[in-house]
Short mmCIF file of C-alpha atoms and ligand atoms in Angstrom, two decimals:
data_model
loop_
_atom_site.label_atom_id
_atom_site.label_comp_id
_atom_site.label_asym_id
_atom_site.label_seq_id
_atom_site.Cartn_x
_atom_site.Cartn_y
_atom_site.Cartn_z
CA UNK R 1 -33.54 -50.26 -19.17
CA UNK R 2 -33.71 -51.23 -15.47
CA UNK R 3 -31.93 -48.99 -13.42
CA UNK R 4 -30.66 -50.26 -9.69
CA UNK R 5 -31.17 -47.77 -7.15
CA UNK R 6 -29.01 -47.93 -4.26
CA UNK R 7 -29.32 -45.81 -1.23
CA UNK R 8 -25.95 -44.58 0.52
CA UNK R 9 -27.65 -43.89 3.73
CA UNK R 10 -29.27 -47.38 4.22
CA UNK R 11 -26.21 -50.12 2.89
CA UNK R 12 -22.93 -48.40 2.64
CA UNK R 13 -20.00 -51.19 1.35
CA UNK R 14 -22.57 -53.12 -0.58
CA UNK R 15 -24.20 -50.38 -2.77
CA UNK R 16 -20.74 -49.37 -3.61
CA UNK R 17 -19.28 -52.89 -4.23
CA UNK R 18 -22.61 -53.57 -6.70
CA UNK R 19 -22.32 -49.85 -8.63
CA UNK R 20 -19.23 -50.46 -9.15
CA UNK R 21 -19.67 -54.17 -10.30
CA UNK R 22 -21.87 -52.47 -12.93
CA UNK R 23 -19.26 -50.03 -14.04
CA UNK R 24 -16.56 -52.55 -14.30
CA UNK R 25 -19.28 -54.70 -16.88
CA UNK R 26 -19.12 -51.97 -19.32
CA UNK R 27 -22.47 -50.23 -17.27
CA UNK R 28 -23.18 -46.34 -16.27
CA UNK R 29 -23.71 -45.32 -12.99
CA UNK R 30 -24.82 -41.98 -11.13
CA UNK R 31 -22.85 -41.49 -8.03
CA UNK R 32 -22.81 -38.25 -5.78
CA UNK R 33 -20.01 -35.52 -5.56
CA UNK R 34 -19.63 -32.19 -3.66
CA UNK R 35 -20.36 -30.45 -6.76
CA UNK R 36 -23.36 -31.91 -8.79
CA UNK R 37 -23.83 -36.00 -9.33
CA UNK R 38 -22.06 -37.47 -12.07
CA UNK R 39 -22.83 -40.26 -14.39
CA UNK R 40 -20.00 -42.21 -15.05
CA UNK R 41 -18.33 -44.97 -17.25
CA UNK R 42 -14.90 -46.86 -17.73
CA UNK R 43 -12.88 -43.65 -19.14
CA UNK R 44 -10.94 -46.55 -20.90
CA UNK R 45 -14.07 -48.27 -22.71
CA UNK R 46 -15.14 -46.49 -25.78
CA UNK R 47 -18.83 -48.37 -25.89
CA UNK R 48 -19.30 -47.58 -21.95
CA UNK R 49 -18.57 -44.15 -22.66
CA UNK R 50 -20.75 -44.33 -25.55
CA UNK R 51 -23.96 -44.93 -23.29
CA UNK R 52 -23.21 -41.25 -21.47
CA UNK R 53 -24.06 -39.33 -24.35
CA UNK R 54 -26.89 -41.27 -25.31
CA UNK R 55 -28.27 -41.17 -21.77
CA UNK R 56 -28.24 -37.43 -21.55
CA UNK R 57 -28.75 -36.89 -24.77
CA UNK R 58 -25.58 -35.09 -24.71
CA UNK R 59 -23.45 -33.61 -28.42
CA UNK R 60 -20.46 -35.67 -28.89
CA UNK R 61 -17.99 -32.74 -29.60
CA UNK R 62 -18.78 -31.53 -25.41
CA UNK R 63 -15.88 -33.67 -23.84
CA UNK R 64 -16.39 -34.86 -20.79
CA UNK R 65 -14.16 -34.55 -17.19
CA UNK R 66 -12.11 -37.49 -15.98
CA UNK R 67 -12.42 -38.43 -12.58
CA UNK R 68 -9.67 -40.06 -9.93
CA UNK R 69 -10.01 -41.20 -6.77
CA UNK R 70 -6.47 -40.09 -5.48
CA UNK R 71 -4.19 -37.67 -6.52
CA UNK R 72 -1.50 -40.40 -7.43
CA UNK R 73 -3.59 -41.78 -10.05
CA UNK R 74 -3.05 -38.58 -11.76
CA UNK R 75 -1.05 -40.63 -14.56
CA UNK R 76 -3.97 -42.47 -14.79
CA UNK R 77 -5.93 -39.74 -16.86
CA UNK R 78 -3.07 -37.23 -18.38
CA UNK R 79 0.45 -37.82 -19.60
CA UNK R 80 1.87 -34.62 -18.41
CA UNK R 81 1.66 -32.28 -14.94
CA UNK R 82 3.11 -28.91 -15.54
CA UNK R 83 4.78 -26.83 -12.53
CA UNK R 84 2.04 -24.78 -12.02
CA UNK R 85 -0.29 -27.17 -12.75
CA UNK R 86 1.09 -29.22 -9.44
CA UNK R 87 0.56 -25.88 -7.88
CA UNK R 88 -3.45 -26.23 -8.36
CA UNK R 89 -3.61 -29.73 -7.74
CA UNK R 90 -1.69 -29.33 -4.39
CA UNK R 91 -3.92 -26.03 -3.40
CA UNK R 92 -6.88 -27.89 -4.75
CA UNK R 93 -7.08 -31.11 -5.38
CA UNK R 94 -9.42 -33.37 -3.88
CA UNK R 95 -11.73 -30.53 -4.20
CA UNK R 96 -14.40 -28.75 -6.80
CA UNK R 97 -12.09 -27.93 -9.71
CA UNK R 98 -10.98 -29.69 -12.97
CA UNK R 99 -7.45 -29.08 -14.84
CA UNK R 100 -6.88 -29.25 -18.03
CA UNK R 101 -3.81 -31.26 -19.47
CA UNK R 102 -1.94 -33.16 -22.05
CA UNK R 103 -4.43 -36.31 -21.83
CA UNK R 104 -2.94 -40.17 -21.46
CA UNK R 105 -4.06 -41.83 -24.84
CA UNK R 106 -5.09 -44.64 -22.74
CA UNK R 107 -8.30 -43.11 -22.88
CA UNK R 108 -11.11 -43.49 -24.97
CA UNK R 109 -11.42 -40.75 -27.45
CA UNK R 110 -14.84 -40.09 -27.19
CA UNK R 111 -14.00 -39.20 -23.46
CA UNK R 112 -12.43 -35.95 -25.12
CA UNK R 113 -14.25 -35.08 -28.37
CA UNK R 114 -11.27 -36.00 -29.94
CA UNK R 115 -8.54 -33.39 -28.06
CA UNK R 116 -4.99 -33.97 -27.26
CA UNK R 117 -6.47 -32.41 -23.83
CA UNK R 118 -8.20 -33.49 -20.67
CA UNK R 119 -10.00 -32.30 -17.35
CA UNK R 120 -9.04 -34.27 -14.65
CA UNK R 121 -10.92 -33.38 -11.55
CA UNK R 122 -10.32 -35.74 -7.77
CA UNK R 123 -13.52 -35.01 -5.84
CA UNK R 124 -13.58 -33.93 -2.39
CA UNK R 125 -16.52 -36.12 -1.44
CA UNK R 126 -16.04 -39.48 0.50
CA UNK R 127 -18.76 -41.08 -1.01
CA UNK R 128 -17.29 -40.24 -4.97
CA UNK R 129 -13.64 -41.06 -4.06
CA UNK R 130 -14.86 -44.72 -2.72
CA UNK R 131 -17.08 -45.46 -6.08
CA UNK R 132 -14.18 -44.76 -8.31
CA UNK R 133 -11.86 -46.04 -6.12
CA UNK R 134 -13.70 -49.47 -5.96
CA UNK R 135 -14.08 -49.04 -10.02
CA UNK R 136 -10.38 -49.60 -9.78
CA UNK R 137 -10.19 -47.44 -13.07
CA UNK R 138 -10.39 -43.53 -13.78
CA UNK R 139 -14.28 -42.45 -14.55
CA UNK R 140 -15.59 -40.19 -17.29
CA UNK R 141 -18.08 -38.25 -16.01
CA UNK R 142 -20.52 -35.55 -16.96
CA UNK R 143 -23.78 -33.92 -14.70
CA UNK R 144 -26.03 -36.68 -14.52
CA UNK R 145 -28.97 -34.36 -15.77
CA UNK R 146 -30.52 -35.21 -19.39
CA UNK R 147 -28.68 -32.52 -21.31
CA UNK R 148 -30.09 -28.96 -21.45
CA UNK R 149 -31.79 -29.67 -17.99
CA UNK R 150 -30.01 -28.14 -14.51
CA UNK R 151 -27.57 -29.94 -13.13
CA UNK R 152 -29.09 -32.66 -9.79
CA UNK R 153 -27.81 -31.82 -6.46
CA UNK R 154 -30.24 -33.82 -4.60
CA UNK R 155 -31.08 -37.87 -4.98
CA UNK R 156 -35.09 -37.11 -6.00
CA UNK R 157 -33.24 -35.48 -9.07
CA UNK R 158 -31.00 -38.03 -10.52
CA UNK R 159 -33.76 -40.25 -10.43
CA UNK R 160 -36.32 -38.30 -12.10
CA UNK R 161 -33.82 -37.54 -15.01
CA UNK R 162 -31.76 -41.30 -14.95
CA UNK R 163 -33.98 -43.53 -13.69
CA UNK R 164 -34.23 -46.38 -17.02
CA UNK R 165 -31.76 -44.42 -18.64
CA UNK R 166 -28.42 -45.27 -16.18
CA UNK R 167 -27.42 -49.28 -14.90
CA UNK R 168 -27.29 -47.77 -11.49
CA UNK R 169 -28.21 -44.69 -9.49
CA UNK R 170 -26.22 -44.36 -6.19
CA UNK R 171 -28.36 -42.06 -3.79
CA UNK R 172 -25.94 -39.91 -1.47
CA UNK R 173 -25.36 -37.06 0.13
CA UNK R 174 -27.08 -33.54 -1.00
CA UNK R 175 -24.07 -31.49 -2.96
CA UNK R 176 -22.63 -29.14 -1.02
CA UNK R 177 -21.52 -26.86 -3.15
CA UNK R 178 -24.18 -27.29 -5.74
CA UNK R 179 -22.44 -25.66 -8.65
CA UNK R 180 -20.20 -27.77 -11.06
CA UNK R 181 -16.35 -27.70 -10.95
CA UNK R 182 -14.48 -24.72 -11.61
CA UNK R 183 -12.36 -25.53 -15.05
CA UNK R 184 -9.21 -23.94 -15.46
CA UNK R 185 -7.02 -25.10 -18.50
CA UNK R 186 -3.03 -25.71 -17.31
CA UNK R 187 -2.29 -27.28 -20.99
CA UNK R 188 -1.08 -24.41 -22.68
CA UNK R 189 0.95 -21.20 -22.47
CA UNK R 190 -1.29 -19.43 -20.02
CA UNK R 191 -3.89 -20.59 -17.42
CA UNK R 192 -7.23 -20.16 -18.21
CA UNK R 193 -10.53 -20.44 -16.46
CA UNK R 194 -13.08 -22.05 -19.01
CA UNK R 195 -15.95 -22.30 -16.29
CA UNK R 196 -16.41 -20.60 -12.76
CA UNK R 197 -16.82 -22.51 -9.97
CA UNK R 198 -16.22 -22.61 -6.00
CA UNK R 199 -12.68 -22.97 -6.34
CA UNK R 200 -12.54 -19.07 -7.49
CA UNK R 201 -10.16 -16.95 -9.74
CA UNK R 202 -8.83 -14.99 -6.53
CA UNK R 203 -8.00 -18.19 -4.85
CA UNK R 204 -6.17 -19.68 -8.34
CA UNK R 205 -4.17 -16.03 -9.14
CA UNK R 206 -3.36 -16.29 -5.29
CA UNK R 207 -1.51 -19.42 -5.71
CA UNK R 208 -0.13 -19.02 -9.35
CA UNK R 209 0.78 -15.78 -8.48
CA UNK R 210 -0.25 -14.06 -11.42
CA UNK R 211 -3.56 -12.69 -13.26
CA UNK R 212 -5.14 -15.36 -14.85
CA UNK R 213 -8.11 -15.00 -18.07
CA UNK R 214 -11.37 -15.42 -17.53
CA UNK R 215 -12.55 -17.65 -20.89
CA UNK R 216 -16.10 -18.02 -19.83
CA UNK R 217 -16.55 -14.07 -19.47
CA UNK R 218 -16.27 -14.40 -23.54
CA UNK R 219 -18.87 -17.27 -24.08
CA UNK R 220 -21.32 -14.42 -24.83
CA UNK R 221 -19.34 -13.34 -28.11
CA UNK R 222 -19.38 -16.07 -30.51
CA UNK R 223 -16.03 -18.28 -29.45
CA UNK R 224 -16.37 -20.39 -26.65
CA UNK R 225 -13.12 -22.06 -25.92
CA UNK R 226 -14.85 -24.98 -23.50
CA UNK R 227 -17.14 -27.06 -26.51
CA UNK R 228 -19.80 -27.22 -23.53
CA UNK R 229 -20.44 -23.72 -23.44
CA UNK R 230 -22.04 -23.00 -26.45
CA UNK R 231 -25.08 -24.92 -25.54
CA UNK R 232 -28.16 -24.05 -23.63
CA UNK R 233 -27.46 -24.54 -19.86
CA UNK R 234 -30.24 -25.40 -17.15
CA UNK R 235 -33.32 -24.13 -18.19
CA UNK R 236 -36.85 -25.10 -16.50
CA UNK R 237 -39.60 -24.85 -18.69
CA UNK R 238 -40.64 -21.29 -16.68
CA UNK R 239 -39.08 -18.23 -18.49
CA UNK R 240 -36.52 -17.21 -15.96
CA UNK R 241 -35.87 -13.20 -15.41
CA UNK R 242 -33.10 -12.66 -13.61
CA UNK R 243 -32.39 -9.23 -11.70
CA UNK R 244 -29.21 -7.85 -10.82
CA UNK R 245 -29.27 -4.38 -7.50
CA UNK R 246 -29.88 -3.56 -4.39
CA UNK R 247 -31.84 -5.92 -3.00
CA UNK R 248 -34.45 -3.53 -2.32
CA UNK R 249 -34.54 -2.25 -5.67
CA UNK R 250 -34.81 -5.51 -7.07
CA UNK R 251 -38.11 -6.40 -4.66
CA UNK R 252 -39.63 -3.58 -5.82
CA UNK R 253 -39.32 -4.27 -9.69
CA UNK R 254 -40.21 -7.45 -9.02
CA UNK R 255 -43.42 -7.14 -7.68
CA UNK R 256 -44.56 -4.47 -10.16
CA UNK R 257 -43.51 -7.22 -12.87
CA UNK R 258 -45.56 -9.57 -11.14
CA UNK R 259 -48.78 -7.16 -10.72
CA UNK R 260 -48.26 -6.40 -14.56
CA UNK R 261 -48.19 -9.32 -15.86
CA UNK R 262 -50.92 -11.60 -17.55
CA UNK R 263 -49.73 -14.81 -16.13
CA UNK R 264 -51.68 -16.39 -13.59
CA UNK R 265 -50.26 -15.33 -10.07
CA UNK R 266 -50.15 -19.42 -8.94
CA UNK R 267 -48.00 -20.01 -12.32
CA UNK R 268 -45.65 -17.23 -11.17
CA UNK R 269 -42.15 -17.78 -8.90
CA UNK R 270 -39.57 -16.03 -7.17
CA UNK R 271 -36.42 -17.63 -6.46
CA UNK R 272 -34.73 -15.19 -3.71
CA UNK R 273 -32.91 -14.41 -0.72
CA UNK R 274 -34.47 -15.15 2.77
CA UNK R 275 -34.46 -10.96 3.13
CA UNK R 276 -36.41 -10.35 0.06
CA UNK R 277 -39.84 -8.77 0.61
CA UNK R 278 -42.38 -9.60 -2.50
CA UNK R 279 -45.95 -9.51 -0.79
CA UNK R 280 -47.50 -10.97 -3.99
CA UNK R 281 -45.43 -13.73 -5.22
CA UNK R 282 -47.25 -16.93 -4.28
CA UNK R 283 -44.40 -18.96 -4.70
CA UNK R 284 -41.02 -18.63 -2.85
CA UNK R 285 -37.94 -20.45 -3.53
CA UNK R 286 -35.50 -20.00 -1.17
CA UNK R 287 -31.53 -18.84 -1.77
CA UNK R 288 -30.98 -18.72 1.71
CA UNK R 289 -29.53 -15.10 2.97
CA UNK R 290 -27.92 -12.58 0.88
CA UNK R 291 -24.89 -12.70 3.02
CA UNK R 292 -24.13 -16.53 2.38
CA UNK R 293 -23.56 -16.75 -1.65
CA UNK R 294 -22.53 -20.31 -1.01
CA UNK R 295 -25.94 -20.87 0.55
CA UNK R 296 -27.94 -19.24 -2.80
CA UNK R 297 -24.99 -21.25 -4.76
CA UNK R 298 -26.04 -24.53 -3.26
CA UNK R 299 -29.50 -24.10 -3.73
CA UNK R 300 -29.78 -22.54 -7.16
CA UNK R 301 -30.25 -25.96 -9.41
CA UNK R 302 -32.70 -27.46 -6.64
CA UNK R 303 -34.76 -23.75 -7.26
CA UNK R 304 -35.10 -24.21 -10.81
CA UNK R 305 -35.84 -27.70 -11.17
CA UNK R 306 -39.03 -26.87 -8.41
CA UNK R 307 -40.49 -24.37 -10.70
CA UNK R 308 -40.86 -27.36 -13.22
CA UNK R 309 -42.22 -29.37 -10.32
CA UNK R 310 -44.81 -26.79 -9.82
CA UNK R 311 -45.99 -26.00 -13.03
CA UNK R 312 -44.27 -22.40 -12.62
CA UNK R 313 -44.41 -20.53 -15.98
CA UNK R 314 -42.71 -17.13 -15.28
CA UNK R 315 -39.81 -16.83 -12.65
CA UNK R 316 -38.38 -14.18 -11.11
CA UNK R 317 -34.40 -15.08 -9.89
CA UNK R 318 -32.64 -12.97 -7.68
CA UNK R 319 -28.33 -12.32 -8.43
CA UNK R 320 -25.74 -11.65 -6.40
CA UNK R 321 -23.20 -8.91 -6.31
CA UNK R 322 -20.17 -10.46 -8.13
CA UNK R 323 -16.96 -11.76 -7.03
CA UNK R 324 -15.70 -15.07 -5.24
CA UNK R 325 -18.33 -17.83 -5.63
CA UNK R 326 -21.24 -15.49 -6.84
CA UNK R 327 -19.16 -15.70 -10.02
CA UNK R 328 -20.35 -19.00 -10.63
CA UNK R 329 -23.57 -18.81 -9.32
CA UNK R 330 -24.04 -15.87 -11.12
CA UNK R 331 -22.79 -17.53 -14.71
CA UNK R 332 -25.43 -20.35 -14.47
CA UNK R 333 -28.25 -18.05 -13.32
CA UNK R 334 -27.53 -15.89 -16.95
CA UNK R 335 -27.48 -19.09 -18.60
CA UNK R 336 -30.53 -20.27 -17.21
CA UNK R 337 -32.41 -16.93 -17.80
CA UNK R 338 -34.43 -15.19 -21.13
CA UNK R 339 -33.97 -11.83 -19.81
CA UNK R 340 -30.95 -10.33 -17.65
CA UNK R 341 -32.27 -7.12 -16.09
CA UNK R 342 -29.44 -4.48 -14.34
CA UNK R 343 -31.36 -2.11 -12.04
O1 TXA O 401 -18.45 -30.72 -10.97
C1 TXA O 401 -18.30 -31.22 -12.07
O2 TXA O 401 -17.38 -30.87 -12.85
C2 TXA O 401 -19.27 -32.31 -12.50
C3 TXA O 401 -19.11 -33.51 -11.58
C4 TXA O 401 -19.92 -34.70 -11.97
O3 TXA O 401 -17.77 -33.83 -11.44
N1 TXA O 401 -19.11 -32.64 -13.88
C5 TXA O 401 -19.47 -31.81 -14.88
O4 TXA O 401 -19.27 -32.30 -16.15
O5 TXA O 401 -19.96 -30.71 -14.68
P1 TXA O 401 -19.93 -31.66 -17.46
O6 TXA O 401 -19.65 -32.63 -18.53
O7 TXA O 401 -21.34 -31.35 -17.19
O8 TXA O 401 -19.09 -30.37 -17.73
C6 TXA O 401 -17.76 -30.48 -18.21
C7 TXA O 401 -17.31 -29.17 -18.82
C8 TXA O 401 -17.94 -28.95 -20.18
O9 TXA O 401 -18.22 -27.56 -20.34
C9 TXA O 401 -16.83 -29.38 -21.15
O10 TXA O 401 -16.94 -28.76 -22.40
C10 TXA O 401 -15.58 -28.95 -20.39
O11 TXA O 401 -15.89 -29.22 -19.03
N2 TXA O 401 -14.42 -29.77 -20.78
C11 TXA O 401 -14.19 -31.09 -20.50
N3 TXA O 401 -13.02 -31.50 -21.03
C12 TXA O 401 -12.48 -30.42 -21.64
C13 TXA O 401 -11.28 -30.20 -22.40
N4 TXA O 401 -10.39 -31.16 -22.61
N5 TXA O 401 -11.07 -28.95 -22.89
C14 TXA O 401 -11.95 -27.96 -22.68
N6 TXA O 401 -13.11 -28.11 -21.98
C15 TXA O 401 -13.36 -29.31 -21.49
MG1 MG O 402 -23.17 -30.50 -17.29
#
């Protein structure tokens, strides 16, 4: 397939105007959003929707999020708002987080696996809201990454995983936040966060006024309650070690793993914060500082997809303490690693 590449930066209205032309003929198309870029279809059109999981690869029981461009066209995507659920979407909403509800059976039902349930999620960025806007219909869309892989944050990595897979690739703005919506379910009885995110589970029990469950914090016992987290999640083809202490503690270990170990020092990786001390890691990735989690959370995805770009075998990944954002950064980082070590 020939995929169009359109640059934000360089032709604004047009690239827009021809994505979406593509979307409304039944095409896919990778646009930008604060979180991670999307690749998106007609949420209506069953064959359009089709072409996302083959593109990625992706299992057809992992539904997928449905995306508005205003909060009016709520409708548009579910067929019921509960009380508390306008609570999030007025706290939240245009912003990184998708809510679970009763879904409009408009929708195609390979959108949602086949649930009564969907997430609808309004981005914050400019640049997503005019796409889907100019789609003139709601858009299903997942990561744009081929399944398995981390999800792209940056242009260079939509088009290394979509280009001849997607109709369209819409270059924009780096993601700010880097990490994929947080996903809280407002469907049933009690609120529930299925995935952690920037939008964090102080900030939701702040406005709902009440303790809400953590879902995700289960996904390592054998129920996961969103169908996406049962599968492997944003591995490079390094094996990724990550280590949770005091950041001093943690350079230490690290560079007596390094000196230890049979793999060739140039093969080797450290993804850390700008504070870390490792005198023999050849390769640095950088988190930014320890005191900005959003920084490390932005830049997380872009550091494991360069250890693929360099050929790095063994990598080293730094956590954070958690709470507030680092909860999210610090789920994908486990996800992404073979070994979790505690110091
Ligand atoms: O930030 C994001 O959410 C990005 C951008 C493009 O908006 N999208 C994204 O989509 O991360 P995806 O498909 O990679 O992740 C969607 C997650 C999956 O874990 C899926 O299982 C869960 O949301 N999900 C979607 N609909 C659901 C539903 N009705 N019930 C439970 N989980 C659902
Ligand atoms: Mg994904």
């Amino acid at each position: 397939m020939e995929t169009q590449i359109f640059d934000l930066a360089e032709e604004y209205d047009q690239s827009i105007k021809k994505a979406a032309s593509l979307v409304k003929q039944g095409g896919i198309v990778v646009f930008p959003t604060e979180t991670v870029y999307g690749l998106g279809a007609n949420a209506y059109d069953k064959d359009s929707v089709a072409k996302i999981f083959e593109a990625k690869g992706r299992p057809s029981d992992n539904p997928l999020i449905v995306h508005i461009a205003d909060l009016e066209d709520i409708f548009l995507a579910a067929r019921e708002v509960s009380e508390s659920a306008k609570l999030l979407i007025k706290a939240f909403m245009p912003g990184p987080i998708s809510i679970i509800l009763k879904k409009n059976y408009r929708l195609a039902d390979n959108v949602t696996a086949g649930l009564d349930t969907v997430a609808v999620r309004c981005p914050s960025s400019a640049q997503a809201r005019d796409f889907i806007k100019e789609c003139a219909c709601p858009i299903a869309a997942p990561s744009a990454n081929i399944s398995g892989k981390p999800s792209p944050t940056r242009g260079e990595h939509v088009v290394f995983d979509m280009n001849g897979r997607a109709d369209a690739i819409l270059i924009g703005d780096d993601c700010l936040v880097g990490l994929e919506s947080t996903v809280v379910d407002m469907s049933g009885e009690a609120p529930a966060i299925l995935r952690p995110g920037a939008v964090t589970k102080e900030m939701i029990e702040d406005v709902l006024g009440m303790k809400v469950t953590s879902a995700y914090k289960e996904e390592l016992k054998d129920a996961p309650k969103a169908p996406g987290m049962k599968y492997t999640h944003y591995k490079p083809k390094a094996s990724v070690v990550c280590v949770y202490g005091e950041l001093d503690k943690v350079c230490e270990y690290i560079t007596k793993r390094i000196d230890a170990s049979d793999t060739d020092k140039d093969k080797i990786a450290c993804i850390a914060f700008d504070e870390a001390e490792i005198p023999n890691a050849e390769h640095i990735f950088s988190l930014g500082s320890i005191s900005t989690p959003e920084c490390a959370a932005a830049n997380l995805f872009a550091s494991l997809r360069s250890c693929d770009t360099y050929g790095i075998e063994l990598a080293f990944a730094m956590g954070l303490e958690y709470g507030g954002i680092a909860d999210a950064y610090n789920n994908r980082l486990n996800k992404a690693s073979d070994e979790v070590i505690y110091i």
